[in-house]
Short mmCIF file of C-alpha atoms and ligand atoms in Angstrom, two decimals:
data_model
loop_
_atom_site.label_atom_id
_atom_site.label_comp_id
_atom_site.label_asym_id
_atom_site.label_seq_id
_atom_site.Cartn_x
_atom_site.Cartn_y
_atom_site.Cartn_z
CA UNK A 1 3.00 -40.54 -5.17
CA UNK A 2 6.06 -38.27 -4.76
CA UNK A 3 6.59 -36.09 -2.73
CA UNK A 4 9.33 -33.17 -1.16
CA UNK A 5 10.93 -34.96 1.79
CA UNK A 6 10.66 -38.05 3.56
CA UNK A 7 11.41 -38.04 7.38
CA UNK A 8 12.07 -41.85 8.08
CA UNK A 9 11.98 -44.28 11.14
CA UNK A 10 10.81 -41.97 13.15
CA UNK A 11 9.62 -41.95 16.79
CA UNK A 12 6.33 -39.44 16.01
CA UNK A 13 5.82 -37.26 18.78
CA UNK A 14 2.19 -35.77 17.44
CA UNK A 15 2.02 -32.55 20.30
CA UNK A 16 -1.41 -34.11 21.38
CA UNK A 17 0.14 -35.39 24.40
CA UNK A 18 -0.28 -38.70 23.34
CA UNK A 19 1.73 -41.86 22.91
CA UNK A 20 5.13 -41.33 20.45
CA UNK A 21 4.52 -44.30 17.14
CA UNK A 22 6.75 -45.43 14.59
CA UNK A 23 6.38 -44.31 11.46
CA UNK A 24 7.09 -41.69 8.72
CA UNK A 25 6.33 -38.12 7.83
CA UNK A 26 5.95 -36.75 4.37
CA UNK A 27 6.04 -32.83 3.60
CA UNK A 28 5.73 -31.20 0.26
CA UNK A 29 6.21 -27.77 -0.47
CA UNK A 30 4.67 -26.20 3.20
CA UNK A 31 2.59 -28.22 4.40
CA UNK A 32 2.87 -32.37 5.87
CA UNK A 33 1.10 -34.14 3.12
CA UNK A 34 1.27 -37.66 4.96
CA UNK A 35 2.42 -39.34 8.68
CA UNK A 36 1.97 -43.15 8.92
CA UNK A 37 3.78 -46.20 7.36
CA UNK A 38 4.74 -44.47 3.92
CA UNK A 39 6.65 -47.08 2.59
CA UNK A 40 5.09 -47.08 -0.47
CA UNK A 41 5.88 -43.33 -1.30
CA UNK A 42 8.93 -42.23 -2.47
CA UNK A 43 10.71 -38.58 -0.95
CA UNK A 44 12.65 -36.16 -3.55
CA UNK A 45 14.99 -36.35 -0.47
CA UNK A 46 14.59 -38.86 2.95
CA UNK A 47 16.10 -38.26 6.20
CA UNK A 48 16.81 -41.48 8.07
CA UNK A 49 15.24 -40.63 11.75
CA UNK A 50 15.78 -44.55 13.65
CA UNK A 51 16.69 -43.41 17.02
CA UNK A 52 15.16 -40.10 16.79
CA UNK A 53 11.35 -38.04 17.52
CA UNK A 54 10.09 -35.72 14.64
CA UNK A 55 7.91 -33.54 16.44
CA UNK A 56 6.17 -30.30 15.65
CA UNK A 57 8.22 -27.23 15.45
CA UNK A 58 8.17 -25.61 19.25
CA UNK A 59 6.13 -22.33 19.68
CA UNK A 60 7.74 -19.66 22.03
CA UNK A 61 4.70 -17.40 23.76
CA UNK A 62 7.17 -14.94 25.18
CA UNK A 63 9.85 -13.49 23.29
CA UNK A 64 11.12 -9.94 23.13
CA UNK A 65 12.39 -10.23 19.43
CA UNK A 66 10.08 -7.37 17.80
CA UNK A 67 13.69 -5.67 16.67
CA UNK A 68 15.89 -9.06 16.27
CA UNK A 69 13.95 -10.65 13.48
CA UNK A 70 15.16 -7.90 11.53
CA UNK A 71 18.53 -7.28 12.98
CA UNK A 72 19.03 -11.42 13.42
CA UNK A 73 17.13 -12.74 10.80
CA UNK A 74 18.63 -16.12 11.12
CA UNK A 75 17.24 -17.00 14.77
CA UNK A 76 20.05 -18.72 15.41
CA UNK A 77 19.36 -19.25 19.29
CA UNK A 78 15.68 -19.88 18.81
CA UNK A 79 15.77 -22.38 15.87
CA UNK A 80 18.65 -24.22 17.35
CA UNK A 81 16.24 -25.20 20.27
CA UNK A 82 14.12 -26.37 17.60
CA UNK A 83 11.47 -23.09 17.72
CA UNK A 84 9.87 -22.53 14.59
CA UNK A 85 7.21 -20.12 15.81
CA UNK A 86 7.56 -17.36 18.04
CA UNK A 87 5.31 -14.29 19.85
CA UNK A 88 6.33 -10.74 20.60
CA UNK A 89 5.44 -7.43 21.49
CA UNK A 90 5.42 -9.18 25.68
CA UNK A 91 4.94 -7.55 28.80
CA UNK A 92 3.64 -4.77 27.82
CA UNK A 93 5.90 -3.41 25.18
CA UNK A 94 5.57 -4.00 21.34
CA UNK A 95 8.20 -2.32 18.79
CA UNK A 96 4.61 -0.98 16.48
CA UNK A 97 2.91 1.40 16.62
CA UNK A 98 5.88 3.12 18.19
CA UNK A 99 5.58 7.02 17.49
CA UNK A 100 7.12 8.73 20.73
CA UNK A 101 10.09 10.39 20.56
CA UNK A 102 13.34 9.68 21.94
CA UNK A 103 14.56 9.55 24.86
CA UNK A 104 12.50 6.10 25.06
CA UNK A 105 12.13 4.98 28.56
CA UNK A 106 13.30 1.93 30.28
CA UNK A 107 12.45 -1.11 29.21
CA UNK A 108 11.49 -0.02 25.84
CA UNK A 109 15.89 0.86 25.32
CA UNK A 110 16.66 -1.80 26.66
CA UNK A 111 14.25 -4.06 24.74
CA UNK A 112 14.59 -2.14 21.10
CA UNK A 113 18.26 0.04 21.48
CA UNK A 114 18.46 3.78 21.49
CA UNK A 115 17.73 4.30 17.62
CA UNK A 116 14.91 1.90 17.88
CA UNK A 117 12.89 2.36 14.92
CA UNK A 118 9.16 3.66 14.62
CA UNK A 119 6.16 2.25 12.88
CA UNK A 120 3.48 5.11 12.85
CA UNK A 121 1.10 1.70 12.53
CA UNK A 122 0.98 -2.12 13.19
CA UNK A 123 0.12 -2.57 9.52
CA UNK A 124 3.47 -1.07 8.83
CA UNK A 125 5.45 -3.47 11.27
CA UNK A 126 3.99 -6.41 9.39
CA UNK A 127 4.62 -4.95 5.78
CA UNK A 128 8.58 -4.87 6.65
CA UNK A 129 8.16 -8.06 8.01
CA UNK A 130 6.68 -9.51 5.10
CA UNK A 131 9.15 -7.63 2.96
CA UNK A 132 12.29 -8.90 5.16
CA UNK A 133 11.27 -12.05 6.72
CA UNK A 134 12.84 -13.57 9.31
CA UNK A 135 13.39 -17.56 9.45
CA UNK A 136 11.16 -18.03 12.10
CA UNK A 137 7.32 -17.75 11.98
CA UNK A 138 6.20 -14.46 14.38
CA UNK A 139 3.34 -13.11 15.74
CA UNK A 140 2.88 -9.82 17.83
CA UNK A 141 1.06 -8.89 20.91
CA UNK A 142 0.68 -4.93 20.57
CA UNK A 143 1.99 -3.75 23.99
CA UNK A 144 -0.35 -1.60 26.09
CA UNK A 145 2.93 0.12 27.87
CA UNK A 146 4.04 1.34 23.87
CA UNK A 147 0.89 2.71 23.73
CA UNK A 148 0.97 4.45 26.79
CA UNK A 149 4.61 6.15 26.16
CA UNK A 150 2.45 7.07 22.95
CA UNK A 151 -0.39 8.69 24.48
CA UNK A 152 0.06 9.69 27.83
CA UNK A 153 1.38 12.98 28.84
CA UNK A 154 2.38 11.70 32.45
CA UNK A 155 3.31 8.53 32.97
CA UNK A 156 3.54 9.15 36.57
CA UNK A 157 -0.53 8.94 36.87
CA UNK A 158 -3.35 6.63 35.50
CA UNK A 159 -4.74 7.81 31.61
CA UNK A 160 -7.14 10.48 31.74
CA UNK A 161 -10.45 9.70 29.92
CA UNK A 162 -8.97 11.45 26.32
CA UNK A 163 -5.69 9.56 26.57
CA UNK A 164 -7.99 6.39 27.65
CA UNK A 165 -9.58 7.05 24.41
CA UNK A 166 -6.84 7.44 22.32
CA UNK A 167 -4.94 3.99 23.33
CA UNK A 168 -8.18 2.40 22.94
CA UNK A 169 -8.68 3.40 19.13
CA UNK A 170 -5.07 2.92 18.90
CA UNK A 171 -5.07 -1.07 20.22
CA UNK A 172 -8.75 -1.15 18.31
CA UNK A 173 -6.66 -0.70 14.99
CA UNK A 174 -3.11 -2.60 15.75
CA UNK A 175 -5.65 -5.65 16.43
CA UNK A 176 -7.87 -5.11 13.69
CA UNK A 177 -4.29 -5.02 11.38
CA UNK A 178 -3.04 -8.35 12.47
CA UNK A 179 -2.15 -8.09 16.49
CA UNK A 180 -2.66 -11.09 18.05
CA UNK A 181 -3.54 -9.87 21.49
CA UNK A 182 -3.15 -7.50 23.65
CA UNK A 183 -0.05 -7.70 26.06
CA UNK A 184 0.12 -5.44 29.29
CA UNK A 185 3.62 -4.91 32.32
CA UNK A 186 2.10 -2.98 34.93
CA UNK A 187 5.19 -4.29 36.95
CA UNK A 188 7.09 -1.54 34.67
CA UNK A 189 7.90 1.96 35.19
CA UNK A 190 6.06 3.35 32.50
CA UNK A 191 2.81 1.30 32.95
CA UNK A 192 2.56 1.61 37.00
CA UNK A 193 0.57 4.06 37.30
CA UNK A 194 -1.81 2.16 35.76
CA UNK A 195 -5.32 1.70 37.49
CA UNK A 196 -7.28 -1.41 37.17
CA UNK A 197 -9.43 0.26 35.35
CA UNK A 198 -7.30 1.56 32.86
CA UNK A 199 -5.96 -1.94 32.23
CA UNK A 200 -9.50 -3.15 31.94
CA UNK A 201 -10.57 -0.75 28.97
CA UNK A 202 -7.90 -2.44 27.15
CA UNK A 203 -8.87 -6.00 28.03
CA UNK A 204 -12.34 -4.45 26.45
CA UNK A 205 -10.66 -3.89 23.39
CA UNK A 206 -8.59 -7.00 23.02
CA UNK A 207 -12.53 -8.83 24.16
CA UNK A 208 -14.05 -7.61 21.33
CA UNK A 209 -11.81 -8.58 18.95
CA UNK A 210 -11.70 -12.20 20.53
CA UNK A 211 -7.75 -11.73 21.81
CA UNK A 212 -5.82 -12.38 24.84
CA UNK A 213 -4.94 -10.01 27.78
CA UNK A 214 -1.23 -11.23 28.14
CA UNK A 215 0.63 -9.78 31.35
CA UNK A 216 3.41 -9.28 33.39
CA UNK A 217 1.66 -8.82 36.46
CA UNK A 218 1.80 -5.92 38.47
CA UNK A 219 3.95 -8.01 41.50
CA UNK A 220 5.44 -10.96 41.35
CA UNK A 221 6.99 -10.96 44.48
CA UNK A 222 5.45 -10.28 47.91
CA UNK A 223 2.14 -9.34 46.46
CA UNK A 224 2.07 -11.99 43.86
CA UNK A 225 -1.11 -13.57 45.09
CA UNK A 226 -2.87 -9.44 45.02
CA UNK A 227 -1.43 -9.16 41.61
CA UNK A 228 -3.10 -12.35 40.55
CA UNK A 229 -6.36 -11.24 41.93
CA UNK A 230 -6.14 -8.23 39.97
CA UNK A 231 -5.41 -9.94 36.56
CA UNK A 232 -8.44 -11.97 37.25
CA UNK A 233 -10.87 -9.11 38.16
CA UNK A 234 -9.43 -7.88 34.74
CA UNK A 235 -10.73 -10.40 33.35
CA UNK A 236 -14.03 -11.06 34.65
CA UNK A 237 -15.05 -7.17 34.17
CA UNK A 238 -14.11 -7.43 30.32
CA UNK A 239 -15.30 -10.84 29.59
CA UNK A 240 -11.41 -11.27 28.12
CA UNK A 241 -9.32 -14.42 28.09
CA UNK A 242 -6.50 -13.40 30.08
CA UNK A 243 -3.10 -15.33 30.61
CA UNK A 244 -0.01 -14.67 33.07
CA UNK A 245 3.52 -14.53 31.71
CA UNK A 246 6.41 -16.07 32.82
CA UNK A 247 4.43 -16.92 35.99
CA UNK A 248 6.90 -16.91 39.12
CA UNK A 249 6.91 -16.37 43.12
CA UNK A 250 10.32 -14.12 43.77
CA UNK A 251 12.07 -13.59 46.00
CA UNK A 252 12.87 -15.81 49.36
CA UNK A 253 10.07 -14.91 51.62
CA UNK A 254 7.67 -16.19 48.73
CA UNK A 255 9.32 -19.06 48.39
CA UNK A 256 6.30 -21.66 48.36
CA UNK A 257 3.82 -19.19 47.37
CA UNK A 258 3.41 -21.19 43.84
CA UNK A 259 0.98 -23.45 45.59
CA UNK A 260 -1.32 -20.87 46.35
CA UNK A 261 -1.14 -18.95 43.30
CA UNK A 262 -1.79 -22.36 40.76
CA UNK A 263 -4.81 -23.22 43.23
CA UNK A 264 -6.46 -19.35 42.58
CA UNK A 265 -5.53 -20.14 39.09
CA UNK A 266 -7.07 -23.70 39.21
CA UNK A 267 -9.83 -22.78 40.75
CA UNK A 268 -10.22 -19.19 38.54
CA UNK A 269 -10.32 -21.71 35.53
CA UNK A 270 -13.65 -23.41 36.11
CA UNK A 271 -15.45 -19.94 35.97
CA UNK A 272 -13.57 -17.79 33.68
CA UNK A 273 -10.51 -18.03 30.22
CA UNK A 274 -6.98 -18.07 32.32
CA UNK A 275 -3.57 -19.34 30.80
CA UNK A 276 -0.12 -19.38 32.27
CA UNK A 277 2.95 -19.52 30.44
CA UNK A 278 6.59 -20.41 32.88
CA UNK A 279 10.51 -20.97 32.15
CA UNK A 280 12.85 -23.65 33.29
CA UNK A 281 14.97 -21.40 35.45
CA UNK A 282 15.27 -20.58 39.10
CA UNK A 283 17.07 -16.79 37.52
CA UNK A 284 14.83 -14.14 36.44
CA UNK A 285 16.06 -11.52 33.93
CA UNK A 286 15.77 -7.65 33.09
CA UNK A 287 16.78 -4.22 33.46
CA UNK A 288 18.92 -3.95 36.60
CA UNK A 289 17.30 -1.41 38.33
CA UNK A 290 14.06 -3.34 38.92
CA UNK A 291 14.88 -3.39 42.62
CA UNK A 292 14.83 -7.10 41.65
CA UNK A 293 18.47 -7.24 43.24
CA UNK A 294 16.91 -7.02 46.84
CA UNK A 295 15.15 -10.16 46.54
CA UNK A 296 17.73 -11.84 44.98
CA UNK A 297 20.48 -14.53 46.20
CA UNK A 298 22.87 -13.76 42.98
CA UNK A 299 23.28 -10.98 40.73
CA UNK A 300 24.71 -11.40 37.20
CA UNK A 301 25.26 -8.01 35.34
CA UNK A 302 23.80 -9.31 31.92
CA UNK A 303 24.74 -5.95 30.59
CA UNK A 304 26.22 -2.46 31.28
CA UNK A 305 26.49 0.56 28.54
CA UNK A 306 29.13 2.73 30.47
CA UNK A 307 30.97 -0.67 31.76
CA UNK A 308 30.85 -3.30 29.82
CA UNK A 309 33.73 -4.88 30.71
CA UNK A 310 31.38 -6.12 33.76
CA UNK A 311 29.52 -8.17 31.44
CA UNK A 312 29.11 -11.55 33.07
CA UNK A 313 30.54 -10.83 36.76
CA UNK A 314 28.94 -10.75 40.25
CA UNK A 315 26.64 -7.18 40.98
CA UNK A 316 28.44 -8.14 44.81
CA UNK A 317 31.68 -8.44 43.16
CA UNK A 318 31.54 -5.43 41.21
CA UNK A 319 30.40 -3.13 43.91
CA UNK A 320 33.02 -5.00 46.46
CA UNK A 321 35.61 -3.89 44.10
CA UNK A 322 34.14 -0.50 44.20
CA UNK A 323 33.60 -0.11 47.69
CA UNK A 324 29.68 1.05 46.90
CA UNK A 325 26.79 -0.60 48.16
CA UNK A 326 24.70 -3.04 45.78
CA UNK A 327 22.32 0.11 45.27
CA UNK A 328 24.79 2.32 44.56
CA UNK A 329 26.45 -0.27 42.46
CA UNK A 330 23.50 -0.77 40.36
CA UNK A 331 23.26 3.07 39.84
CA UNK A 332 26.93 3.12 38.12
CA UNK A 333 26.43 0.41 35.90
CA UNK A 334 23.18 2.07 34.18
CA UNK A 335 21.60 1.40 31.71
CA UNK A 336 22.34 -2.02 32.51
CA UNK A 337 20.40 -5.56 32.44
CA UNK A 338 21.12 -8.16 35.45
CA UNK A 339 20.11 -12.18 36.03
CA UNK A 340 18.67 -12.06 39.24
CA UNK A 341 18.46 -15.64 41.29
CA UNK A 342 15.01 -14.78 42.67
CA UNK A 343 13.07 -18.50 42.77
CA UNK A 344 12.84 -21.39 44.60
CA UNK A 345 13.67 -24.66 42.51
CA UNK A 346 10.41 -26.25 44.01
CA UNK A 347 8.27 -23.63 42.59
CA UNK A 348 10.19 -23.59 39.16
CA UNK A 349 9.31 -27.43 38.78
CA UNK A 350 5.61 -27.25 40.66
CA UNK A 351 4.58 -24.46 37.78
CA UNK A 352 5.94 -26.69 35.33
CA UNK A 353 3.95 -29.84 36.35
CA UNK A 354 1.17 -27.77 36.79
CA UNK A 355 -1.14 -29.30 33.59
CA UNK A 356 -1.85 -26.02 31.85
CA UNK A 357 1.59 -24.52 32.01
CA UNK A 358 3.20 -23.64 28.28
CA UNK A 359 6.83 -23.04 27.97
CA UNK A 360 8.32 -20.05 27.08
CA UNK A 361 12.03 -18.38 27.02
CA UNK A 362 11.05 -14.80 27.64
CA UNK A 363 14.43 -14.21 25.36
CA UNK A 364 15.92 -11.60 23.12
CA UNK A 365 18.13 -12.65 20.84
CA UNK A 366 21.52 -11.01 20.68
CA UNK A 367 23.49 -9.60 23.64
CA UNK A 368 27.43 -10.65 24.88
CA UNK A 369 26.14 -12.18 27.97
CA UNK A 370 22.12 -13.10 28.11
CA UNK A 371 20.45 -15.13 30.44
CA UNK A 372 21.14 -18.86 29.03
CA UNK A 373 17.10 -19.04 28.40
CA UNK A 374 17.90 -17.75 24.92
CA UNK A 375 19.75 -20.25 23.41
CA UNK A 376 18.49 -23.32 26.50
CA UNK A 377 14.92 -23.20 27.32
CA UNK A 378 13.10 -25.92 25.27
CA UNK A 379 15.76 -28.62 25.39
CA UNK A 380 16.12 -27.93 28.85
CA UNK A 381 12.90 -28.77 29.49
CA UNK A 382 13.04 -31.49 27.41
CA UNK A 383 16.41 -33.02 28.53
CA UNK A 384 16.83 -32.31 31.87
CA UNK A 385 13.12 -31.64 33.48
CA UNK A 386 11.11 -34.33 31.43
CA UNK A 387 13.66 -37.17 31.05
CA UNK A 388 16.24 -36.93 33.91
CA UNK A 389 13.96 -35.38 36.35
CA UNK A 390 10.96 -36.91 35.40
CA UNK A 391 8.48 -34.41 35.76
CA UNK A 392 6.65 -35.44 33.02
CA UNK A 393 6.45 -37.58 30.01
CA UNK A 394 8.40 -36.13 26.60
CA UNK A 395 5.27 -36.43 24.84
CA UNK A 396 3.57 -33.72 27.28
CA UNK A 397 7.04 -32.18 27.30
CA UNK A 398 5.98 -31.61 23.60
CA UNK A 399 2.12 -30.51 23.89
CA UNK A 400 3.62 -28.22 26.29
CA UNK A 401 5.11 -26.40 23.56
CA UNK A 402 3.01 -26.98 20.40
CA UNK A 403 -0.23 -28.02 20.33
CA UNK A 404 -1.20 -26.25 23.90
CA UNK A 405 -0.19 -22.98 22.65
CA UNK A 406 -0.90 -22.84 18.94
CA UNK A 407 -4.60 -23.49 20.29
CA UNK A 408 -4.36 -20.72 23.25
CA UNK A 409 -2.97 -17.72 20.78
CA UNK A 410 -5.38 -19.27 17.70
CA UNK A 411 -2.53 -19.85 15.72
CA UNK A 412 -3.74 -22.10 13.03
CA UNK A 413 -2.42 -25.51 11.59
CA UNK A 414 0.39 -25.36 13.57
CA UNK A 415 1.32 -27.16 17.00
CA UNK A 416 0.19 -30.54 15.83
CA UNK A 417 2.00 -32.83 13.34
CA UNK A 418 -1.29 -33.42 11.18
CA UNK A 419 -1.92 -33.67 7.44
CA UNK A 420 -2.70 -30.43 5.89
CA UNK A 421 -0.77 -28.67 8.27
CA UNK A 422 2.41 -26.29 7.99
CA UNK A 423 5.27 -28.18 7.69
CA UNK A 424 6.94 -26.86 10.74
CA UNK A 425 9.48 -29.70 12.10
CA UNK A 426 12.07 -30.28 14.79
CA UNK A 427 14.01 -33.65 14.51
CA UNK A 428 16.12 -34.40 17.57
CA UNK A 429 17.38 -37.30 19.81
CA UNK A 430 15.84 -37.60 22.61
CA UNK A 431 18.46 -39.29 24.58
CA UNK A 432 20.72 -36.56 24.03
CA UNK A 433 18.97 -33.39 23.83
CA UNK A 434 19.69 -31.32 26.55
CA UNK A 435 20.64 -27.12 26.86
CA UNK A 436 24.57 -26.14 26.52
CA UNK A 437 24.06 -22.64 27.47
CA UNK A 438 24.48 -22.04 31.11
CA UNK A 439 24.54 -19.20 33.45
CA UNK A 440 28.49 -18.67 32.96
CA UNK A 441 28.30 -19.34 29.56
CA UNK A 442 25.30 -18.52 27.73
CA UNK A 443 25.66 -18.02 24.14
CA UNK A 444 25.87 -22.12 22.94
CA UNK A 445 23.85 -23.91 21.09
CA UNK A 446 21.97 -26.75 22.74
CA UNK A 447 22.84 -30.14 22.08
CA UNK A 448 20.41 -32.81 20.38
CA UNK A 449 18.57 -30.71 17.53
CA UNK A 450 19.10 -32.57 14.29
CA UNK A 451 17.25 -30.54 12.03
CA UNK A 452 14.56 -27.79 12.24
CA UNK A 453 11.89 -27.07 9.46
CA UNK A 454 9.28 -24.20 8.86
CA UNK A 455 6.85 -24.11 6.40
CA UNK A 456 8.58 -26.85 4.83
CA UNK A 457 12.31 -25.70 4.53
CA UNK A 458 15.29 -26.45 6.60
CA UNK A 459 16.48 -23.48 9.06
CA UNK A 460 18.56 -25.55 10.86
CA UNK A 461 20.61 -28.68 10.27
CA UNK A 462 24.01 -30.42 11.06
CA UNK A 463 24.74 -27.47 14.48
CA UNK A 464 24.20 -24.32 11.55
CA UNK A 465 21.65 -22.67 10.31
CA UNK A 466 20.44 -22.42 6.37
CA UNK A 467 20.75 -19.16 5.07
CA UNK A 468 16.32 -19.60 4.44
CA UNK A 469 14.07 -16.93 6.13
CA UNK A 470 10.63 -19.01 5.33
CA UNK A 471 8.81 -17.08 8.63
CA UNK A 472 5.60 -16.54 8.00
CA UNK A 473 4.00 -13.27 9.15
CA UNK A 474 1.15 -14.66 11.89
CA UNK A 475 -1.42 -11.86 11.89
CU1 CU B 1 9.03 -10.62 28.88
ZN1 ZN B 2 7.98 -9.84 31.60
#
């Protein structure tokens, strides 16, 4: 029997969880067409592995890349960490259906430019895609905050019962056109005003077509633990999976906090659908006027429009230099995007012990000087929190970011490294593998990646990536 490639030698890391085996992995055309001792079959091309894991391709639940698969088609900083599939359209904000008119508020510039595009439908979003694929597979939460600059008049005060209506026809068709749940940011400007029960028409929605609620809670700060409640009352009311993003305690006097918050989430999970989703990082990152820089230790400026120069300094350095407050400093340097130093390490690595956490990057692709999540997350975990820290094994280092996920967003014959499914393949050493990109400087690639497949073709091998855009559309 012949078939495409041949990956050799290899330590098999499945994504079950479960112990790594010797042995080889066969793939022809998109899909893995044999794993075991496949000495007997002969590869159009083999890829000695000895040394090295082959392991399913990583799945990112949070990304902000609704705009970069088309502007950065190659995913260079997510397939380099060895991502083959990621989600957008996160806390709250989705690039489709996008029909109001410029100005766009904050974060939606931030997150899609100031000529962002519009897609009068979801269906629409997902034609370009297919038309202009990127090389990464993506899937789309359709953001209840996009709908909201959509369809309310004042986004200073909860939907009326028309504008209710209208957002819930309008998520009723993004889902039924391929949107694979429902994400909400009530911690945003646009989406504060937000009642519970507006949030929990939506979660109705996203319920009857079987999806997620996916959130950036309202607080994640002092009022974390309220926040949490809320998300789980949202829940319960709409019978609706719902699952936390980039779960975190900020600031210092919630330092600790994650031990309350993963035993309401513990607990929630023995009556009711909850998921949590956390990055490796004690820095937080977006706009800079999030009042985020009062609960931080360290500002970065990530990124100013009118000074861009600043790019990569100190927030206390710039307004020093200025002779401004931080406030007024943060003011001057809009519209601008900061890194904010808002966690304790000991709740960064209980969340990520914690059994049910998935890893995500929260990234956009793109930007002069972006939080080093983009091009670090997954071998950081990898590298430094599974093998020199030890917080777990690399095998659940793996499920972590496969198999877990691919079974909480439904995404199917992926996450696992299983006969039949999508060939979508990370290769890398894990003695080495670690993140390059650090807070000073961000853009690198990490170190340790030998080669990363999806659907079957290579995306990235030998530190570069292929000129292929195999994504699939995941809708
Ligand atoms: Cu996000
Ligand atoms: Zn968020």
């Amino acid at each position: 029997m012949k078939v495409d490639i041949i990956f050799r030698n290899a330590d098999i890391i499945d994504g079950t969880g479960g112990p790594r085996r010797r042995g080889d992995v066969a793939i022809t055309d998109d899909r893995i067409t044999a794993v075991g001792d496949l000495s007997e079959m002969e590869g159009g091309r083999e890829e000695d592995c000895s040394g090295l894991a082959v392991a399913p391709g990583f799945i990112d639940p949070h990304v902000h890349n609704d705009l970069a698969v088309f502007t950065h088609p190659d995913m260079a900083s997510v397939v380099s960490q060895g991502v083959t599939t990621i989600i957008n359209g996160n806390c709250g904000f989705s690039l489709a259906p996008l029909t109001a008119p410029d100005p766009l508020p904050q974060p939606l510039r931030m997150l899609f430019g100031i000529n962002a595009p519009r897609f009068g439908s979801f269906g629409e979003y997902c034609d370009r895609l297919r038309a202009e694929p990127p090389a990464v597979n993506a899937g789309c939460l359709i953001g209840h905050g996009t709908l909201r600059v959509n369809e309310v008049a004042d986004l200073e005060r909860p939907a009326d019962e028309g504008e209710l209506r209208a957002m819930s026809r309008a998520l009723d068709k993004a889902l039924g056109q391929g949107g694979i749940g429902l994400s909400t940011g009530p911690f945003y400007a646009p989406a504060r005003a937000s009642s519970t029960h507006e949030l929990t028409e939506m979660a109705r929605v996203a319920q009857r077509h079987a999806k997620l609620y996916v959130t950036h809670m309202r607080d994640e700060g002092d009022r974390v633990v309220e926040a949490l409640e809320e998300t789980l009352e949202i829940g319960r009311t709409a019978c609706c999976g719902v699952h936390i993003s980039h779960h975190k305690c900020a600031g210092v006097a919630n330092f600790g906090v994650s031990e309350r918050t993963l035993a309401i989430i513990n607990a929630a999970m023995k009556h009711q659908d909850v998921g949590l989703d956390t990055t490796p990082w004690t820095a937080s990152s977006t706009i800079l006027n999030s009042g985020r820089h009062r609960q931080a230790q360290r500002v970065i400026v990530a990124e100013s429009e009118p000074f861009p120069e600043h790019a990569g300094r100190d927030l206390a350095d710039v307004a020093r230099e200025w002779g401004v407050n931080l406030d007024e400093a943060v003011e001057r340097l809009l519209p601008a995007t900061g890194i904010f130093f808002i966690m304790d390490e000991q709740d960064v690595q209980r969340i990520l012990r914690f059994e049910h956490t998935m890893i995500c990057s929260d990234g956009i692709a793109g930007g002069t000087h972006p939080h080093p999540r983009v091009w670090g997350t997954f071998p950081r975990v990898l590298g430094h929190y599974a093998r020199d820290v030890g917080l777990f094994s690399l095998e659940e280092g793996v499920r972590r970011m496969t198999s877990l996920t691919a079974d909480r967003f439904g995404l199917k014959e992926r996450g696992r490294l299983r006969v039949g499914n999508f060939a979508d393949i990370v290769v890398f050493d894990p003695a080495t593998i670690h993140e390059r990109a650090t807070y000073d400087t961000p853009v690198r690639p990490a170190e340790g990646i030998v080669s990363v497949y999806v659907n079957g073709t290579a995306v990235w091998k030998d530190g570069q990536v292929s000129n292929s855009r195999p994504g699939h559309v995941l809708a």
